[in-house]
């Protein structure tokens, strides 16, 4: 049995939102066992916690946005990746703007923040989802597939008609160390042709 974990102390940073261009303060606080990961817009009144749950995903174009009613938080994917990669189950995230700061475009700065704050085991045990049959989702030429296995293994590839990207592939057995080494520094990238659409 593996126990749930949270961070030991509050951590914070300030950065710019990729889509909004706004200067945003981010705070990550410990949370009790069973709380999960929640996000709160402290610039809105009243403050409302938004659970990081699939039912609260409201948009996935160019970034992942979660929300409840008028309360939304954009670009949560890198921070969520850091929580998963570092084994953090419970935390409260507060931002004073519409999105999580992009920082260097990867999960690595969030991994550094979480490592600096430290983590601690909690009273409850983690819950795990078991994949019992293969499930696939397709969108155009893109496909994501989950299959049963004895452990968490990731295999993915990309193929872009661009000399700086081309075809790339990675296969790894997932752990906190492999996440830090192989995944956390992977950065969001974009093409010049997409800049005008992003600005709009």
CSV table of C-alpha atoms in Angstrom, one decimal, residues 19 62 194-200:
chain,number,residue,atom,x,y,z
A,19,UNK,CA,-2.1,33.1,-23.6
A,62,UNK,CA,-3.6,24.8,-27.3
A,194,UNK,CA,0.5,29.6,-35.7
A,195,UNK,CA,1.6,32.8,-34.0
A,196,UNK,CA,-1.1,35.0,-35.5
A,197,UNK,CA,-3.8,32.5,-34.4
A,198,UNK,CA,-2.3,32.6,-30.9
A,199,UNK,CA,-2.2,36.4,-30.8
A,200,UNK,CA,-5.9,36.4,-31.9
